């Protein structure tokens, strides 16, 4: 490939400051519209979580976390003094389960809850299984739901790769409780249902009370933040205090894709996805898509190269390339090709980080650009494994919101811890 064509591919992934500023402004407007009325691209879903943990809550909590790639079940022990420990088991969601129907999916979840309770060494959890005493669990559910309270939620749509269409419009809490009852665990009820971003925010508040945003950068991407209830116009209620809002920012641009500077590779990835035309912003940022965007770009840059020998090229490869450890790609490319791979892969992730900064900057400004330390808690495989991604995001934020008080922190596993922390923070729960 000529240097000129490589430069033009790279240019497609480069976002200038003006473009980023305008994305930040458009996103802020889209989020405001979501807070005001239903049916907007950025859904800004009220979560009805109005109480946050103070870090002193204690107790052992049963938790379930349905993500984009895995199911996790386990026990979170809140130890007070802002500390917690975990006993978590994880299972991959197979293609068969992702392509099935609601009963297969929720029976799988219920069965794994039973399996965990049977095998755990934790005495509180064992008791739940043997004594059939009524308990509540915390359910982290990484998909958009319409909630009218904290323990129910109607599924709006699946994103990422789950396709169990018959669950749409149903209450996912009922689906889980019915599946639990089918295997004799009807005494386990869902006490709190929350998005993974909301859970990350709640869990990190337990650790650091200055937390105001929870962001997921994993298979998908999304954020939740602490809003004033009175500003959530579509709720139609006048109430003081705060409520966490699940932005569902991945759908930004769905009503007007031209708001985002997409390349032909982005358009191809969208067209081949299970949900074409949806989650346009997410498809430019998150782990499920970045590897494929990079692969399509590399195919143009390096036709007939070692790339054709690879069965998969995913986001994990992007992290390996960036850490100068070609891992499973080692020795595949000539020195010259390797340099092309490095710069194209880096450009794809750099753009993702920049877009993520634009939406974080917009939320920060929407909450009044507070001067006080404002912690953003991040969970998800891309944030955890991509080298120095936090520096990329922070440097963009410093340009977009000069003098900001944002502090970015890794909140590893906190999307599951938050299910316990949110449950513990509800009135009537055990507190120290
Ligand atoms: C998708 C889901 C959203 C979730 C995010 C990260 O965007 O719609 O609810 O928070 O993935 O897992």
CSV table of C-alpha atoms and ligand atoms in Angstrom, one decimal:
chain,number,residue,atom,x,y,z
A,1,UNK,CA,0.0,0.0,0.0
A,2,UNK,CA,1.2,3.5,-0.8
A,3,UNK,CA,2.1,5.8,2.1
A,4,UNK,CA,-0.6,8.2,0.8
A,5,UNK,CA,-3.4,5.5,1.1
A,6,UNK,CA,-2.2,4.6,4.6
A,7,UNK,CA,-2.3,8.3,5.5
A,8,UNK,CA,-5.8,8.6,4.2
A,9,UNK,CA,-7.0,5.5,6.2
A,10,UNK,CA,-5.3,7.0,9.3
A,11,UNK,CA,-6.9,10.4,8.6
A,12,UNK,CA,-10.4,8.7,8.7
A,13,UNK,CA,-9.7,7.7,12.3
A,14,UNK,CA,-8.3,11.1,13.4
A,15,UNK,CA,-10.6,13.5,15.2
A,16,UNK,CA,-9.7,17.1,15.4
A,17,UNK,CA,-10.4,19.1,18.5
A,18,UNK,CA,-13.2,21.1,16.8
A,19,UNK,CA,-15.0,17.9,15.8
A,20,UNK,CA,-14.7,16.6,19.4
A,21,UNK,CA,-16.0,19.8,20.8
A,22,UNK,CA,-19.0,19.6,18.4
A,23,UNK,CA,-19.6,15.9,19.4
A,24,UNK,CA,-19.5,17.0,23.1
A,25,UNK,CA,-22.1,19.7,22.4
A,26,UNK,CA,-24.4,17.4,20.4
A,27,UNK,CA,-24.2,14.7,23.0
A,28,UNK,CA,-25.0,17.1,25.8
A,29,UNK,CA,-28.1,18.2,23.8
A,30,UNK,CA,-29.1,14.6,23.2
A,31,UNK,CA,-28.8,13.8,26.9
A,32,UNK,CA,-30.9,16.8,27.8
A,33,UNK,CA,-33.6,15.7,25.3
A,34,UNK,CA,-33.5,12.2,26.9
A,35,UNK,CA,-34.0,13.6,30.3
A,36,UNK,CA,-37.0,15.6,29.1
A,37,UNK,CA,-39.0,13.1,27.0
A,38,UNK,CA,-39.4,9.5,26.1
A,39,UNK,CA,-38.3,8.0,22.7
A,40,UNK,CA,-35.0,9.9,22.3
A,41,UNK,CA,-31.9,8.3,20.9
A,42,UNK,CA,-30.0,8.8,24.2
A,43,UNK,CA,-32.6,7.3,26.6
A,44,UNK,CA,-31.4,8.8,29.9
A,45,UNK,CA,-33.2,6.1,31.9
A,46,UNK,CA,-34.3,7.0,35.4
A,47,UNK,CA,-33.1,4.2,37.8
A,48,UNK,CA,-35.0,5.1,40.9
A,49,UNK,CA,-31.8,4.6,42.8
A,50,UNK,CA,-31.9,7.6,45.1
A,51,UNK,CA,-29.8,6.3,48.0
A,52,UNK,CA,-26.1,5.7,47.6
A,53,UNK,CA,-23.9,3.6,50.0
A,54,UNK,CA,-21.8,5.4,52.5
A,55,UNK,CA,-19.0,2.8,52.7
A,56,UNK,CA,-20.0,1.6,56.1
A,57,UNK,CA,-22.6,-1.0,55.1
A,58,UNK,CA,-21.8,-4.6,56.0
A,59,UNK,CA,-23.2,-8.0,55.0
A,60,UNK,CA,-23.0,-10.9,52.6
A,61,UNK,CA,-25.1,-10.4,49.5
A,62,UNK,CA,-26.0,-12.8,46.7
A,63,UNK,CA,-25.4,-11.2,43.3
A,64,UNK,CA,-26.0,-12.0,39.6
A,65,UNK,CA,-24.4,-10.1,36.7
A,66,UNK,CA,-25.6,-10.7,33.2
A,67,UNK,CA,-23.1,-9.0,30.9
A,68,UNK,CA,-22.4,-9.0,27.1
A,69,UNK,CA,-20.1,-12.0,27.2
A,70,UNK,CA,-20.3,-13.6,30.6
A,71,UNK,CA,-22.7,-14.5,33.4
A,72,UNK,CA,-21.3,-14.0,36.9
A,73,UNK,CA,-22.9,-15.3,40.1
A,74,UNK,CA,-21.5,-15.0,43.6
A,75,UNK,CA,-21.3,-13.4,47.0
A,76,UNK,CA,-20.1,-9.9,47.7
A,77,UNK,CA,-19.1,-9.3,51.3
A,78,UNK,CA,-19.3,-5.7,52.3
A,79,UNK,CA,-16.9,-5.3,55.1
A,80,UNK,CA,-17.5,-1.6,56.1
A,81,UNK,CA,-14.7,1.0,56.1
A,82,UNK,CA,-15.0,1.2,52.3
A,83,UNK,CA,-13.7,-2.4,51.8
A,84,UNK,CA,-15.3,-5.5,50.2
A,85,UNK,CA,-14.3,-9.0,49.1
A,86,UNK,CA,-15.7,-11.3,46.5
A,87,UNK,CA,-16.4,-14.9,45.8
A,88,UNK,CA,-17.5,-14.9,42.2
A,89,UNK,CA,-17.9,-17.6,39.5
A,90,UNK,CA,-18.0,-16.8,35.8
A,91,UNK,CA,-19.5,-18.6,32.8
A,92,UNK,CA,-19.2,-17.6,29.2
A,93,UNK,CA,-22.5,-17.0,27.3
A,94,UNK,CA,-22.4,-19.5,24.5
A,95,UNK,CA,-23.7,-18.6,21.0
A,96,UNK,CA,-26.5,-21.1,21.6
A,97,UNK,CA,-27.7,-19.3,24.7
A,98,UNK,CA,-27.3,-15.9,23.1
A,99,UNK,CA,-29.4,-17.0,20.1
A,100,UNK,CA,-32.1,-18.8,22.2
A,101,UNK,CA,-35.3,-17.5,23.9
A,102,UNK,CA,-36.0,-16.0,27.3
A,103,UNK,CA,-36.8,-19.3,29.0
A,104,UNK,CA,-33.5,-20.8,27.9
A,105,UNK,CA,-31.5,-17.8,29.0
A,106,UNK,CA,-33.2,-17.2,32.3
A,107,UNK,CA,-33.2,-21.0,33.1
A,108,UNK,CA,-29.4,-20.9,32.5
A,109,UNK,CA,-29.0,-18.0,34.9
A,110,UNK,CA,-31.2,-19.6,37.6
A,111,UNK,CA,-29.4,-23.0,37.2
A,112,UNK,CA,-26.0,-21.3,37.8
A,113,UNK,CA,-27.4,-19.5,40.9
A,114,UNK,CA,-28.3,-22.9,42.2
A,115,UNK,CA,-25.0,-24.4,41.2
A,116,UNK,CA,-23.1,-21.6,42.9
A,117,UNK,CA,-25.2,-21.9,46.2
A,118,UNK,CA,-24.5,-25.6,46.2
A,119,UNK,CA,-20.7,-25.4,45.7
A,120,UNK,CA,-19.8,-22.3,47.7
A,121,UNK,CA,-17.9,-22.5,51.0
A,122,UNK,CA,-19.6,-19.3,52.2
A,123,UNK,CA,-21.9,-20.3,55.1
A,124,UNK,CA,-24.4,-17.5,54.6
A,125,UNK,CA,-24.8,-18.5,51.0
A,126,UNK,CA,-25.0,-22.2,51.8
A,127,UNK,CA,-27.8,-21.4,54.2
A,128,UNK,CA,-29.9,-19.8,51.5
A,129,UNK,CA,-29.8,-23.1,49.6
A,130,UNK,CA,-30.4,-25.4,52.5
A,131,UNK,CA,-32.9,-23.4,54.6
A,132,UNK,CA,-35.1,-21.9,51.9
A,133,UNK,CA,-35.3,-18.7,53.9
A,134,UNK,CA,-36.5,-15.7,52.0
A,135,UNK,CA,-33.6,-13.6,50.6
A,136,UNK,CA,-33.1,-10.9,48.1
A,137,UNK,CA,-30.4,-10.7,45.5
A,138,UNK,CA,-28.8,-7.9,43.5
A,139,UNK,CA,-29.2,-8.2,39.8
A,140,UNK,CA,-26.8,-6.4,37.5
A,141,UNK,CA,-28.3,-6.4,34.0
A,142,UNK,CA,-26.2,-4.8,31.2
A,143,UNK,CA,-29.1,-3.9,28.9
A,144,UNK,CA,-31.6,-1.0,28.8
A,145,UNK,CA,-34.7,-1.5,30.9
A,146,UNK,CA,-37.6,0.8,31.6
A,147,UNK,CA,-38.0,1.0,35.4
A,148,UNK,CA,-40.7,2.4,37.6
A,149,UNK,CA,-39.0,1.3,40.7
A,150,UNK,CA,-35.7,-0.4,41.7
A,151,UNK,CA,-36.9,-4.0,41.6
A,152,UNK,CA,-38.6,-4.2,38.3
A,153,UNK,CA,-37.6,-3.3,34.7
A,154,UNK,CA,-39.0,-4.0,31.3
A,155,UNK,CA,-36.4,-4.9,28.7
A,156,UNK,CA,-36.4,-2.2,25.9
A,157,UNK,CA,-34.0,-4.0,23.6
A,158,UNK,CA,-31.0,-6.3,23.6
A,159,UNK,CA,-27.7,-4.9,22.5
A,160,UNK,CA,-24.3,-6.5,21.9
A,161,UNK,CA,-25.0,-10.1,20.8
A,162,UNK,CA,-28.0,-11.4,22.8
A,163,UNK,CA,-31.0,-12.1,20.5
A,164,UNK,CA,-33.7,-13.6,22.7
A,165,UNK,CA,-36.4,-11.5,21.1
A,166,UNK,CA,-39.3,-12.8,23.1
A,167,UNK,CA,-37.9,-11.1,26.3
A,168,UNK,CA,-38.4,-7.7,24.9
A,169,UNK,CA,-41.1,-5.8,26.7
A,170,UNK,CA,-41.1,-8.3,29.6
A,171,UNK,CA,-40.0,-7.6,33.2
A,172,UNK,CA,-36.6,-9.3,33.5
A,173,UNK,CA,-37.0,-9.5,37.3
A,174,UNK,CA,-40.1,-11.6,36.8
A,175,UNK,CA,-38.3,-13.8,34.2
A,176,UNK,CA,-35.5,-14.5,36.6
A,177,UNK,CA,-37.8,-15.1,39.6
A,178,UNK,CA,-40.0,-17.5,37.6
A,179,UNK,CA,-36.9,-19.4,36.4
A,180,UNK,CA,-35.6,-19.6,40.0
A,181,UNK,CA,-39.0,-20.9,41.2
A,182,UNK,CA,-38.9,-23.6,38.4
A,183,UNK,CA,-35.8,-25.1,40.1
A,184,UNK,CA,-37.1,-24.8,43.7
A,185,UNK,CA,-35.5,-21.5,44.5
A,186,UNK,CA,-38.7,-19.5,44.6
A,187,UNK,CA,-37.7,-18.0,48.0
A,188,UNK,CA,-35.0,-15.9,46.2
A,189,UNK,CA,-36.3,-12.6,45.1
A,190,UNK,CA,-34.7,-9.7,43.2
A,191,UNK,CA,-34.2,-6.8,45.6
A,192,UNK,CA,-32.5,-4.4,43.2
A,193,UNK,CA,-32.2,-4.5,39.4
A,194,UNK,CA,-29.5,-2.2,38.0
A,195,UNK,CA,-27.5,-1.5,34.9
A,196,UNK,CA,-23.7,-2.3,35.0
A,197,UNK,CA,-22.9,1.4,34.8
A,198,UNK,CA,-25.2,2.2,37.7
A,199,UNK,CA,-23.7,-0.7,39.7
A,200,UNK,CA,-20.1,0.5,38.9
A,201,UNK,CA,-21.1,4.0,40.2
A,202,UNK,CA,-22.8,2.6,43.3
A,203,UNK,CA,-19.9,0.3,44.1
A,204,UNK,CA,-17.3,3.0,43.6
A,205,UNK,CA,-19.3,5.4,45.8
A,206,UNK,CA,-18.8,2.7,48.5
A,207,UNK,CA,-15.0,3.0,47.9
A,208,UNK,CA,-14.8,6.7,47.2
A,209,UNK,CA,-17.6,9.1,48.0
A,210,UNK,CA,-16.6,11.6,45.4
A,211,UNK,CA,-17.7,9.3,42.6
A,212,UNK,CA,-20.2,10.9,40.2
A,213,UNK,CA,-20.0,8.8,37.0
A,214,UNK,CA,-19.8,5.1,36.3
A,215,UNK,CA,-18.5,4.2,32.8
A,216,UNK,CA,-18.3,0.8,31.2
A,217,UNK,CA,-15.7,0.3,28.4
A,218,UNK,CA,-15.9,-3.4,27.7
A,219,UNK,CA,-17.9,-5.5,25.2
A,220,UNK,CA,-20.3,-2.5,25.1
A,221,UNK,CA,-20.0,1.1,26.4
A,222,UNK,CA,-22.3,3.2,28.5
A,223,UNK,CA,-22.3,5.6,31.5
A,224,UNK,CA,-24.5,6.5,34.5
A,225,UNK,CA,-24.2,9.6,36.6
A,226,UNK,CA,-25.6,11.3,39.7
A,227,UNK,CA,-28.4,13.7,38.6
A,228,UNK,CA,-30.8,16.0,40.5
A,229,UNK,CA,-34.2,14.3,40.4
A,230,UNK,CA,-35.8,17.7,39.7
A,231,UNK,CA,-33.9,17.9,36.4
A,232,UNK,CA,-35.3,14.6,35.1
A,233,UNK,CA,-38.3,16.4,33.5
A,234,UNK,CA,-39.9,13.3,32.0
A,235,UNK,CA,-40.5,11.8,35.5
A,236,UNK,CA,-43.2,14.4,35.9
A,237,UNK,CA,-42.6,14.6,39.7
A,238,UNK,CA,-41.3,17.3,41.9
A,239,UNK,CA,-38.9,15.7,44.3
A,240,UNK,CA,-35.7,16.9,45.9
A,241,UNK,CA,-32.6,14.8,46.1
A,242,UNK,CA,-30.6,12.8,43.6
A,243,UNK,CA,-31.3,9.9,41.3
A,244,UNK,CA,-28.8,7.9,39.2
A,245,UNK,CA,-29.5,8.1,35.5
A,246,UNK,CA,-28.4,5.4,33.1
A,247,UNK,CA,-27.6,7.4,29.9
A,248,UNK,CA,-27.5,4.5,27.4
A,249,UNK,CA,-25.0,6.6,25.5
A,250,UNK,CA,-24.2,3.8,23.1
A,251,UNK,CA,-27.3,4.8,21.1
A,252,UNK,CA,-26.1,8.4,20.5
A,253,UNK,CA,-26.3,9.1,16.8
A,254,UNK,CA,-28.9,6.4,16.1
A,255,UNK,CA,-31.4,9.1,15.0
A,256,UNK,CA,-28.7,11.0,13.0
A,257,UNK,CA,-25.6,8.9,12.2
A,258,UNK,CA,-24.0,11.9,10.4
A,259,UNK,CA,-23.4,13.5,13.8
A,260,UNK,CA,-20.5,11.0,14.1
A,261,UNK,CA,-17.5,10.9,11.7
A,262,UNK,CA,-17.9,7.3,10.6
A,263,UNK,CA,-15.5,5.6,8.2
A,264,UNK,CA,-16.6,2.9,5.6
A,265,UNK,CA,-15.2,0.3,8.1
A,266,UNK,CA,-17.6,1.6,10.7
A,267,UNK,CA,-20.5,1.3,8.2
A,268,UNK,CA,-19.5,-2.3,7.4
A,269,UNK,CA,-19.2,-3.3,11.0
A,270,UNK,CA,-22.7,-1.9,11.7
A,271,UNK,CA,-24.2,-3.6,8.6
A,272,UNK,CA,-22.8,-7.0,9.7
A,273,UNK,CA,-23.9,-6.6,13.3
A,274,UNK,CA,-27.0,-8.2,14.9
A,275,UNK,CA,-28.6,-4.8,15.3
A,276,UNK,CA,-27.8,-2.6,12.2
A,277,UNK,CA,-28.5,1.1,12.6
A,278,UNK,CA,-28.5,0.8,16.4
A,279,UNK,CA,-25.8,1.6,19.0
A,280,UNK,CA,-23.9,3.7,16.4
A,281,UNK,CA,-21.7,5.4,19.1
A,282,UNK,CA,-21.1,2.1,20.9
A,283,UNK,CA,-19.9,0.5,17.7
A,284,UNK,CA,-17.2,3.1,17.4
A,285,UNK,CA,-15.9,2.7,20.9
A,286,UNK,CA,-16.4,-0.7,22.5
A,287,UNK,CA,-14.6,-4.0,22.6
A,288,UNK,CA,-17.1,-6.0,20.6
A,289,UNK,CA,-16.4,-3.9,17.5
A,290,UNK,CA,-12.9,-2.3,17.7
A,291,UNK,CA,-11.0,-5.5,16.7
A,292,UNK,CA,-13.2,-5.9,13.6
A,293,UNK,CA,-12.9,-2.2,12.6
A,294,UNK,CA,-9.1,-2.5,12.8
A,295,UNK,CA,-9.2,-5.8,10.9
A,296,UNK,CA,-11.2,-4.2,8.0
A,297,UNK,CA,-8.8,-1.2,7.9
A,298,UNK,CA,-5.8,-3.6,7.9
A,299,UNK,CA,-7.3,-5.6,5.1
A,300,UNK,CA,-7.3,-2.4,3.0
A,301,UNK,CA,-3.8,-1.4,4.1
A,302,UNK,CA,-2.2,-4.9,3.9
A,303,UNK,CA,-4.0,-7.0,1.3
A,304,UNK,CA,-2.6,-10.5,0.9
A,305,UNK,CA,-0.8,-10.3,4.2
A,306,UNK,CA,-0.5,-12.6,7.2
A,307,UNK,CA,-3.8,-11.2,8.3
A,308,UNK,CA,-5.6,-13.7,6.0
A,309,UNK,CA,-4.2,-16.5,8.1
A,310,UNK,CA,-5.8,-15.3,11.2
A,311,UNK,CA,-9.1,-16.9,12.3
A,312,UNK,CA,-9.9,-14.0,14.6
A,313,UNK,CA,-8.7,-10.5,15.1
A,314,UNK,CA,-10.3,-9.0,18.1
A,315,UNK,CA,-9.9,-6.2,20.6
A,316,UNK,CA,-7.6,-8.3,22.8
A,317,UNK,CA,-5.2,-8.2,19.8
A,318,UNK,CA,-5.3,-4.4,19.9
A,319,UNK,CA,-4.2,-4.5,23.5
A,320,UNK,CA,-1.4,-6.9,22.7
A,321,UNK,CA,-0.2,-4.8,19.8
A,322,UNK,CA,-0.2,-1.7,22.0
A,323,UNK,CA,1.8,-3.3,24.7
A,324,UNK,CA,4.5,-4.1,22.1
A,325,UNK,CA,3.8,-7.7,22.8
A,326,UNK,CA,2.4,-9.2,19.6
A,327,UNK,CA,1.3,-12.3,21.6
A,328,UNK,CA,-0.5,-14.7,19.2
A,329,UNK,CA,0.4,-12.3,16.3
A,330,UNK,CA,4.2,-12.7,17.0
A,331,UNK,CA,6.3,-13.3,13.9
A,332,UNK,CA,3.3,-13.1,11.6
A,333,UNK,CA,4.1,-9.8,10.0
A,334,UNK,CA,7.2,-8.5,8.4
A,335,UNK,CA,8.9,-5.5,10.2
A,336,UNK,CA,7.3,-3.0,7.7
A,337,UNK,CA,3.8,-4.6,8.0
A,338,UNK,CA,4.2,-4.7,11.8
A,339,UNK,CA,4.6,-0.9,11.9
A,340,UNK,CA,1.4,-0.5,9.8
A,341,UNK,CA,-0.5,-2.8,12.2
A,342,UNK,CA,0.8,-0.8,15.2
A,343,UNK,CA,-0.3,2.6,13.9
A,344,UNK,CA,-3.7,1.5,12.5
A,345,UNK,CA,-4.7,-0.4,15.6
A,346,UNK,CA,-3.5,2.6,17.8
A,347,UNK,CA,-5.6,5.0,15.6
A,348,UNK,CA,-8.8,2.9,16.1
A,349,UNK,CA,-8.4,2.9,19.9
A,350,UNK,CA,-7.3,6.5,20.1
A,351,UNK,CA,-10.5,7.5,18.3
A,352,UNK,CA,-12.6,5.4,20.7
A,353,UNK,CA,-10.9,7.1,23.7
A,354,UNK,CA,-11.5,10.5,22.2
A,355,UNK,CA,-15.2,9.8,21.6
A,356,UNK,CA,-15.5,8.5,25.1
A,357,UNK,CA,-13.9,11.7,26.4
A,358,UNK,CA,-16.4,13.8,24.5
A,359,UNK,CA,-19.4,12.2,26.1
A,360,UNK,CA,-17.8,12.2,29.6
A,361,UNK,CA,-17.0,15.9,29.1
A,362,UNK,CA,-20.6,16.5,28.2
A,363,UNK,CA,-21.9,14.8,31.3
A,364,UNK,CA,-19.4,16.7,33.4
A,365,UNK,CA,-20.6,20.0,32.0
A,366,UNK,CA,-24.3,19.0,32.3
A,367,UNK,CA,-23.8,18.5,36.1
A,368,UNK,CA,-22.3,22.0,36.3
A,369,UNK,CA,-18.6,21.2,35.8
A,370,UNK,CA,-18.1,20.9,39.6
A,371,UNK,CA,-14.8,22.3,41.0
A,372,UNK,CA,-14.8,19.6,43.7
A,373,UNK,CA,-13.0,16.4,42.9
A,374,UNK,CA,-15.2,14.4,40.6
A,375,UNK,CA,-14.4,10.7,40.3
A,376,UNK,CA,-15.2,8.7,37.2
A,377,UNK,CA,-15.2,4.9,37.9
A,378,UNK,CA,-14.4,2.7,34.9
A,379,UNK,CA,-15.1,-1.0,34.6
A,380,UNK,CA,-14.8,-3.3,31.5
A,381,UNK,CA,-12.1,-5.3,29.7
A,382,UNK,CA,-11.1,-2.5,27.2
A,383,UNK,CA,-10.4,0.0,30.1
A,384,UNK,CA,-8.7,-2.7,32.2
A,385,UNK,CA,-6.4,-4.2,29.5
A,386,UNK,CA,-5.6,-1.5,26.9
A,387,UNK,CA,-2.3,0.1,28.0
A,388,UNK,CA,-2.6,3.7,29.1
A,389,UNK,CA,-6.2,4.2,27.8
A,390,UNK,CA,-6.9,6.3,30.9
A,391,UNK,CA,-4.1,8.7,29.9
A,392,UNK,CA,-5.6,9.0,26.4
A,393,UNK,CA,-9.1,9.7,27.8
A,394,UNK,CA,-7.8,12.2,30.4
A,395,UNK,CA,-5.6,14.1,28.0
A,396,UNK,CA,-8.7,14.7,25.7
A,397,UNK,CA,-10.8,15.7,28.7
A,398,UNK,CA,-8.2,18.3,29.7
A,399,UNK,CA,-8.5,19.8,26.2
A,400,UNK,CA,-12.3,19.6,26.1
A,401,UNK,CA,-12.9,20.8,29.7
A,402,UNK,CA,-9.8,22.8,30.7
A,403,UNK,CA,-9.2,23.0,34.5
A,404,UNK,CA,-11.7,20.1,35.1
A,405,UNK,CA,-11.7,18.3,38.4
A,406,UNK,CA,-12.1,14.8,36.9
A,407,UNK,CA,-10.2,11.9,38.4
A,408,UNK,CA,-10.4,8.6,36.4
A,409,UNK,CA,-10.2,5.4,38.4
A,410,UNK,CA,-10.3,1.7,37.6
A,411,UNK,CA,-13.3,0.0,39.3
A,412,UNK,CA,-12.4,-3.6,38.6
A,413,UNK,CA,-15.3,-6.0,39.1
A,414,UNK,CA,-17.4,-3.3,40.5
A,415,UNK,CA,-20.3,-3.8,38.1
A,416,UNK,CA,-21.0,-6.9,40.3
A,417,UNK,CA,-20.1,-5.3,43.6
A,418,UNK,CA,-22.5,-2.5,43.0
A,419,UNK,CA,-25.5,-4.9,43.0
A,420,UNK,CA,-24.6,-5.6,46.7
A,421,UNK,CA,-23.7,-2.0,47.5
A,422,UNK,CA,-27.0,-0.7,46.0
A,423,UNK,CA,-29.0,-3.4,47.8
A,424,UNK,CA,-27.3,-2.6,51.1
A,425,UNK,CA,-27.9,1.2,50.7
A,426,UNK,CA,-31.7,0.7,50.4
A,427,UNK,CA,-33.7,1.7,53.6
A,428,UNK,CA,-34.4,-1.3,55.8
A,429,UNK,CA,-31.2,-3.1,54.9
A,430,UNK,CA,-28.6,-4.1,57.4
A,431,UNK,CA,-26.3,-1.2,58.2
A,432,UNK,CA,-23.4,-1.0,60.6
B,1,LIG,C1,-24.8,-1.8,26.1
B,1,LIG,C2,-26.1,-1.8,26.9
B,1,LIG,C3,-25.9,-1.0,28.2
B,1,LIG,C4,-24.7,-1.4,28.9
B,1,LIG,C5,-23.4,-1.4,28.0
B,1,LIG,C6,-22.2,-1.8,28.7
B,1,LIG,O1,-24.6,-0.5,25.6
B,1,LIG,O2,-27.1,-1.2,26.2
B,1,LIG,O3,-27.0,-1.1,29.0
B,1,LIG,O4,-24.5,-0.7,30.1
B,1,LIG,O5,-23.7,-2.2,26.9
B,1,LIG,O6,-22.2,-3.1,29.1
